XYZ file of C-alpha atoms in Angstrom:
58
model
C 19.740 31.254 53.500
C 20.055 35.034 53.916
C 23.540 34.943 53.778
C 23.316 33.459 50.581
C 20.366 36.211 49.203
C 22.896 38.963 51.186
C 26.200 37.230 49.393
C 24.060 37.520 46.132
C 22.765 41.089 46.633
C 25.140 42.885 49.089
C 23.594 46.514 48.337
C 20.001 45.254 47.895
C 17.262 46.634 50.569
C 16.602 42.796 51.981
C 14.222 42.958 54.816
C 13.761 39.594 56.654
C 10.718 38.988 58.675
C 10.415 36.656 61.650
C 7.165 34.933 61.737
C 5.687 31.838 62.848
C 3.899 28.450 61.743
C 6.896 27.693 59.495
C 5.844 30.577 56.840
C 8.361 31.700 54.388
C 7.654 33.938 51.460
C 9.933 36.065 49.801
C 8.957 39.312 47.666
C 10.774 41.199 45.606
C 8.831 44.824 45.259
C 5.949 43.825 46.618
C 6.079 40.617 44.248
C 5.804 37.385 46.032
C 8.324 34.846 44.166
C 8.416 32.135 46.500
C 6.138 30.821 49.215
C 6.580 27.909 51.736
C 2.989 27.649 52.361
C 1.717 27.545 49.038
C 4.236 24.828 47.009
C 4.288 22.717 50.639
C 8.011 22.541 50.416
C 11.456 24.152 51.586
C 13.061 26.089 48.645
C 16.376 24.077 47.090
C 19.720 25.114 47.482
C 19.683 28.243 45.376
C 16.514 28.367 44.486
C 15.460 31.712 46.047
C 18.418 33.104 44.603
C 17.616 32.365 41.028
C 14.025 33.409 41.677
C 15.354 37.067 42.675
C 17.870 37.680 40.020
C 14.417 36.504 37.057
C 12.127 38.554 39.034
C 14.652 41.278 39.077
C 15.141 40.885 35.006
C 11.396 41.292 34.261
């Protein structure tokens, strides 16, 4: 998965944040767009992606 956000967004600041408890949230400036814990599930194949590039349009 981050080669696929750093394939999407090669000069993007992307910051990747080990953790554990299976947590994954991703932000984009200080906007949380995705998050493991609260949908219960893995994101799809491109999902996180897509969620950057409509966060980024707002």
């Amino acid at each position: 998965m981050a080669a696929e956000i750093r394939g999407a967004f090669p000069h993007a600041e992307i910051k990747f944040i080990e953790s554990s408890g299976g947590v994954f949230e991703v932000e984009v400036d200080g906007k949380r767009v995705f998050s493991k814990k609260a949908l219960r599930r893995h994101a799809a194949a491109g999902e996180i992606v897509r969620l950057i590039k409509e966060s980024a349009a707002r």
